[in-house]
CSV table of C-alpha atoms in Angstrom, one decimal:
chain,number,residue,atom,x,y,z
A,447,ASP,CA,-17.1,130.0,182.0
A,448,ALA,CA,-15.2,128.7,179.2
A,449,GLY,CA,-14.7,131.3,176.1
A,450,ILE,CA,-17.5,130.7,173.9
A,451,THR,CA,-19.5,132.5,172.2
A,452,GLN,CA,-22.7,132.5,169.6
A,453,SER,CA,-24.1,134.7,167.2
A,454,PRO,CA,-26.5,135.8,166.9
A,455,ARG,CA,-28.4,135.4,169.9
A,456,HIS,CA,-31.9,135.3,168.7
A,457,LYS,CA,-33.3,135.4,165.0
A,458,VAL,CA,-36.6,135.0,163.9
A,459,THR,CA,-36.1,133.7,159.8
A,460,GLU,CA,-39.0,133.4,157.3
A,461,THR,CA,-39.1,129.3,155.5
A,462,GLY,CA,-37.0,129.0,153.0
A,463,THR,CA,-34.3,131.4,154.0
A,464,PRO,CA,-30.3,130.8,154.3
A,465,VAL,CA,-29.4,130.9,158.1
A,466,THR,CA,-25.5,131.0,159.6
A,467,LEU,CA,-25.0,130.3,162.8
A,468,ARG,CA,-21.5,131.4,164.6
A,469,CYS,CA,-19.4,129.8,167.5
A,470,HIS,CA,-16.6,131.4,168.3
A,471,GLN,CA,-14.1,129.8,170.8
A,472,THR,CA,-10.8,131.2,172.6
A,473,GLU,CA,-10.2,128.1,174.3
A,474,ASN,CA,-7.9,126.5,171.2
A,475,HIS,CA,-9.9,123.4,172.0
A,476,ARG,CA,-9.9,120.8,169.1
A,477,TYR,CA,-13.1,119.5,169.0
A,478,MET,CA,-16.4,121.7,168.2
A,479,TYR,CA,-20.2,120.4,168.2
A,480,TRP,CA,-23.4,122.1,167.5
A,481,TYR,CA,-26.1,120.1,169.2
A,482,ARG,CA,-30.0,121.2,169.2
A,483,GLN,CA,-32.3,121.2,171.9
A,484,ASP,CA,-35.8,120.5,172.0
A,485,PRO,CA,-38.7,119.4,174.9
A,486,GLY,CA,-38.6,115.8,175.2
A,487,HIS,CA,-35.6,115.0,173.4
A,488,GLY,CA,-32.2,116.8,175.2
A,489,LEU,CA,-29.6,117.7,173.4
A,490,ARG,CA,-28.9,116.0,170.1
A,491,LEU,CA,-25.9,116.2,168.1
A,492,ILE,CA,-26.4,117.7,163.9
A,493,HIS,CA,-22.4,117.9,163.5
A,494,TYR,CA,-18.9,118.0,164.6
A,495,SER,CA,-15.6,118.7,164.4
A,496,TYR,CA,-12.1,117.0,165.3
A,497,GLY,CA,-10.2,119.9,163.5
A,498,VAL,CA,-9.8,122.6,161.7
A,499,LYS,CA,-11.7,121.5,157.9
A,500,ASP,CA,-12.6,118.2,159.3
A,501,THR,CA,-16.2,117.5,159.7
A,502,ASP,CA,-18.6,115.0,160.7
A,503,LYS,CA,-22.6,114.0,160.7
A,504,GLY,CA,-24.3,113.9,164.2
A,505,GLU,CA,-27.4,112.2,164.5
A,506,VAL,CA,-29.8,114.8,162.8
A,507,SER,CA,-27.6,116.2,160.4
A,508,ASP,CA,-30.3,116.4,157.3
A,509,GLY,CA,-30.5,120.1,156.0
A,510,TYR,CA,-27.6,121.6,158.2
A,511,SER,CA,-24.3,122.2,157.2
A,512,VAL,CA,-21.4,122.8,158.9
A,513,SER,CA,-17.5,124.6,157.9
A,514,ARG,CA,-14.2,125.1,160.1
A,515,SER,CA,-11.7,127.4,158.3
A,516,LYS,CA,-9.9,128.1,161.9
A,517,THR,CA,-9.7,126.4,165.0
A,518,GLU,CA,-11.7,129.0,167.0
A,519,ASP,CA,-15.0,129.3,164.5
A,520,PHE,CA,-17.7,126.6,163.4
A,521,LEU,CA,-20.1,127.5,161.5
A,522,LEU,CA,-23.7,125.8,161.0
A,523,THR,CA,-25.5,126.6,157.7
A,524,LEU,CA,-29.0,126.1,157.1
A,525,GLU,CA,-29.7,126.2,153.8
A,526,SER,CA,-33.4,126.7,153.6
A,527,ALA,CA,-34.9,127.3,157.0
A,528,THR,CA,-38.3,125.2,157.6
A,529,SER,CA,-40.2,125.3,161.2
A,530,SER,CA,-39.1,122.2,161.9
A,531,GLN,CA,-35.7,123.7,162.1
A,532,THR,CA,-37.1,126.0,164.8
A,533,SER,CA,-35.0,125.2,168.0
A,534,VAL,CA,-32.5,126.5,170.4
A,535,TYR,CA,-29.3,125.4,168.6
A,536,PHE,CA,-25.9,125.1,171.7
A,537,CYS,CA,-22.6,124.7,170.6
A,538,ALA,CA,-20.2,123.7,172.9
A,539,ILE,CA,-16.2,122.5,172.5
A,540,SER,CA,-13.8,119.7,174.7
A,541,ASP,CA,-10.4,118.8,174.4
A,542,PHE,CA,-8.4,115.6,175.2
A,543,GLY,CA,-5.2,115.6,177.6
A,544,LEU,CA,-2.2,113.6,176.8
A,545,ALA,CA,-3.3,110.4,178.4
A,546,GLY,CA,-5.6,110.0,175.5
A,547,VAL,CA,-9.8,110.0,175.2
A,548,LEU,CA,-10.6,106.7,177.7
A,549,SER,CA,-8.4,108.5,180.9
A,550,SER,CA,-9.1,112.3,180.4
A,551,TYR,CA,-11.5,114.4,181.3
A,552,ASN,CA,-13.2,116.0,178.3
A,553,GLU,CA,-15.9,117.5,179.5
A,554,GLN,CA,-18.1,119.5,176.9
A,555,PHE,CA,-18.2,123.8,177.8
A,556,PHE,CA,-21.1,124.8,176.1
A,557,GLY,CA,-22.1,128.5,174.8
A,558,PRO,CA,-24.8,130.4,175.8
A,559,GLY,CA,-27.2,129.2,172.8
A,560,THR,CA,-29.1,130.6,169.8
A,561,ARG,CA,-32.6,130.4,169.7
A,562,LEU,CA,-34.0,130.4,166.3
A,563,THR,CA,-37.5,130.6,165.0
A,564,VAL,CA,-38.4,130.1,161.9
A,565,LEU,CA,-41.5,131.2,160.4
B,454,GLY,CA,-24.0,104.8,168.5
B,455,GLN,CA,-25.1,104.6,171.5
B,456,GLN,CA,-28.7,105.2,172.6
B,457,VAL,CA,-29.3,106.7,176.3
B,458,MET,CA,-32.2,106.8,178.0
B,459,GLN,CA,-33.1,109.0,180.8
B,460,ILE,CA,-36.1,108.4,183.5
B,461,PRO,CA,-38.2,110.4,185.1
B,462,GLN,CA,-38.9,113.1,182.3
B,463,TYR,CA,-40.2,114.8,185.4
B,464,GLN,CA,-39.8,115.3,188.7
B,465,HIS,CA,-41.4,117.5,191.1
B,466,VAL,CA,-39.9,117.2,194.6
B,467,GLN,CA,-41.4,118.7,198.1
B,468,GLU,CA,-37.8,121.0,199.7
B,469,GLY,CA,-36.3,118.6,201.6
B,470,GLU,CA,-37.1,115.3,200.1
B,471,ASP,CA,-34.8,112.8,198.0
B,472,PHE,CA,-35.1,111.9,194.8
B,473,THR,CA,-33.0,109.8,191.8
B,474,THR,CA,-32.8,109.9,188.1
B,475,TYR,CA,-31.5,107.4,186.1
B,476,CYS,CA,-29.9,106.4,182.9
B,477,ASN,CA,-29.5,103.4,181.0
B,478,SER,CA,-27.7,102.9,177.7
B,479,SER,CA,-28.1,100.0,175.3
B,480,THR,CA,-24.6,99.2,174.6
B,481,THR,CA,-21.6,99.5,177.4
B,482,LEU,CA,-19.7,103.2,177.6
B,483,SER,CA,-16.3,104.2,178.1
B,484,ASN,CA,-17.9,107.5,180.6
B,485,ILE,CA,-20.8,108.7,181.3
B,486,GLN,CA,-21.0,112.1,182.1
B,487,TRP,CA,-23.4,115.0,184.1
B,488,TYR,CA,-24.9,118.1,183.2
B,489,LYS,CA,-26.8,120.2,184.9
B,490,GLN,CA,-29.1,123.1,182.7
B,491,ARG,CA,-30.9,126.0,184.8
B,492,PRO,CA,-33.9,127.3,183.2
B,493,GLY,CA,-32.8,129.8,180.9
B,494,GLY,CA,-29.8,128.9,180.4
B,495,HIS,CA,-27.1,126.3,178.9
B,496,PRO,CA,-25.6,123.0,180.2
B,497,VAL,CA,-23.0,123.1,182.7
B,498,PHE,CA,-20.6,119.8,183.1
B,499,LEU,CA,-21.0,118.2,187.1
B,500,ILE,CA,-18.6,115.1,186.6
B,501,GLN,CA,-17.2,111.9,185.0
B,502,LEU,CA,-17.7,108.7,186.0
B,503,VAL,CA,-15.1,106.3,183.9
B,504,LYS,CA,-14.6,103.1,186.3
B,505,SER,CA,-17.2,100.1,186.1
B,506,GLY,CA,-19.4,100.8,189.8
B,507,GLU,CA,-17.8,104.1,190.4
B,508,VAL,CA,-19.3,106.2,193.0
B,509,LYS,CA,-18.9,110.0,193.5
B,510,LYS,CA,-20.4,112.6,195.8
B,511,GLN,CA,-20.8,116.7,195.0
B,512,LYS,CA,-22.2,117.9,198.8
B,513,ARG,CA,-25.3,116.6,198.2
B,514,LEU,CA,-25.6,114.7,194.9
B,515,THR,CA,-24.3,111.0,194.4
B,516,PHE,CA,-23.2,109.8,190.9
B,517,GLN,CA,-23.5,106.1,190.2
B,518,PHE,CA,-22.2,103.7,187.9
B,519,GLY,CA,-23.3,100.7,187.3
B,520,GLU,CA,-20.7,97.7,187.2
B,521,ALA,CA,-21.6,96.8,183.6
B,522,LYS,CA,-21.1,100.5,182.5
B,523,LYS,CA,-24.7,100.6,180.7
B,524,ASN,CA,-26.2,102.6,183.5
B,525,SER,CA,-26.1,105.5,185.9
B,526,SER,CA,-28.0,107.7,188.4
B,527,LEU,CA,-28.1,110.6,190.4
B,528,HIS,CA,-29.7,111.0,193.3
B,529,ILE,CA,-29.7,114.1,195.3
B,530,THR,CA,-30.7,113.9,199.1
B,531,ALA,CA,-32.9,116.8,200.5
B,532,THR,CA,-33.4,119.2,197.1
B,533,GLN,CA,-32.8,122.9,198.1
B,534,THR,CA,-34.7,125.3,196.0
B,535,THR,CA,-30.9,125.8,194.1
B,536,ASP,CA,-31.3,122.3,192.5
B,537,VAL,CA,-34.3,123.5,190.3
B,538,GLY,CA,-33.3,122.7,186.7
B,539,THR,CA,-32.5,120.2,184.0
B,540,TYR,CA,-29.9,116.9,184.6
B,541,PHE,CA,-28.7,115.3,181.6
B,542,CYS,CA,-27.3,112.3,181.2
B,543,ALA,CA,-24.4,112.2,178.2
B,544,GLY,CA,-22.7,108.5,177.4
B,545,GLN,CA,-19.4,107.9,175.5
B,546,GLY,CA,-19.0,105.2,173.7
B,547,PRO,CA,-14.8,103.8,173.4
B,548,ASN,CA,-12.8,105.9,171.2
B,549,ASP,CA,-15.4,108.3,170.8
B,550,TYR,CA,-15.3,111.4,171.1
B,551,LYS,CA,-19.4,112.2,170.7
B,552,LEU,CA,-21.4,112.1,173.7
B,553,SER,CA,-25.1,110.5,173.9
B,554,PHE,CA,-27.2,112.6,175.8
B,555,GLY,CA,-30.4,111.6,177.4
B,556,ALA,CA,-33.6,113.5,177.6
B,557,GLY,CA,-33.0,114.8,180.7
B,558,THR,CA,-35.1,114.7,184.1
B,559,THR,CA,-36.9,118.3,184.6
B,560,VAL,CA,-36.8,119.1,188.4
B,561,THR,CA,-39.1,121.5,190.3
B,562,VAL,CA,-39.2,122.1,194.2
B,563,ARG,CA,-42.1,123.1,196.0
B,564,ALA,CA,-40.9,125.3,199.2
């Protein structure tokens, strides 16, 4: 498996509290992603990063913010957690070969996940 | 962006039987990827299809990419208990480094 770790692995928090999840990689991959996984919805993209300090929104970004101050770390913050944010959160990384996006293998490598419960 | 629909959501299979899961995209894709997630685990990349009409095999797994590059399928023959898990397709649009995941097909196997 690629060198990706997530912390914490489990967290229980209360509604209204701030929460920060960390994704750390040792692969020097350029692209990093945060997903949430809920039954019946598969994996939904929250935010992603295409370089240090370069981030953009995914399809379910409301209530979440991210930061990437260095290549290896991508932080996901819930400013004020709500019960609807109870989920399993996965970080993923990818990179592209010199040939470019369309012709390169750009598989995503996933971290082990963080199970977040908001009471 | 594209939306990827995947069916069926659940597949209950007798050991030894075959099954197929299907993906359809609302737009033309540059490539489609397949991932497998074992219960309690994280998604793991299986394969990527890039060319129109492409067919790839991995042992008992056969992956197809449609001629219009808008649909794909995964066919598993002679299902084994090791095939248990959720299979996701994920489509990538042209010049896009994001993936749109289908909802997944969760497979259970009766011995």
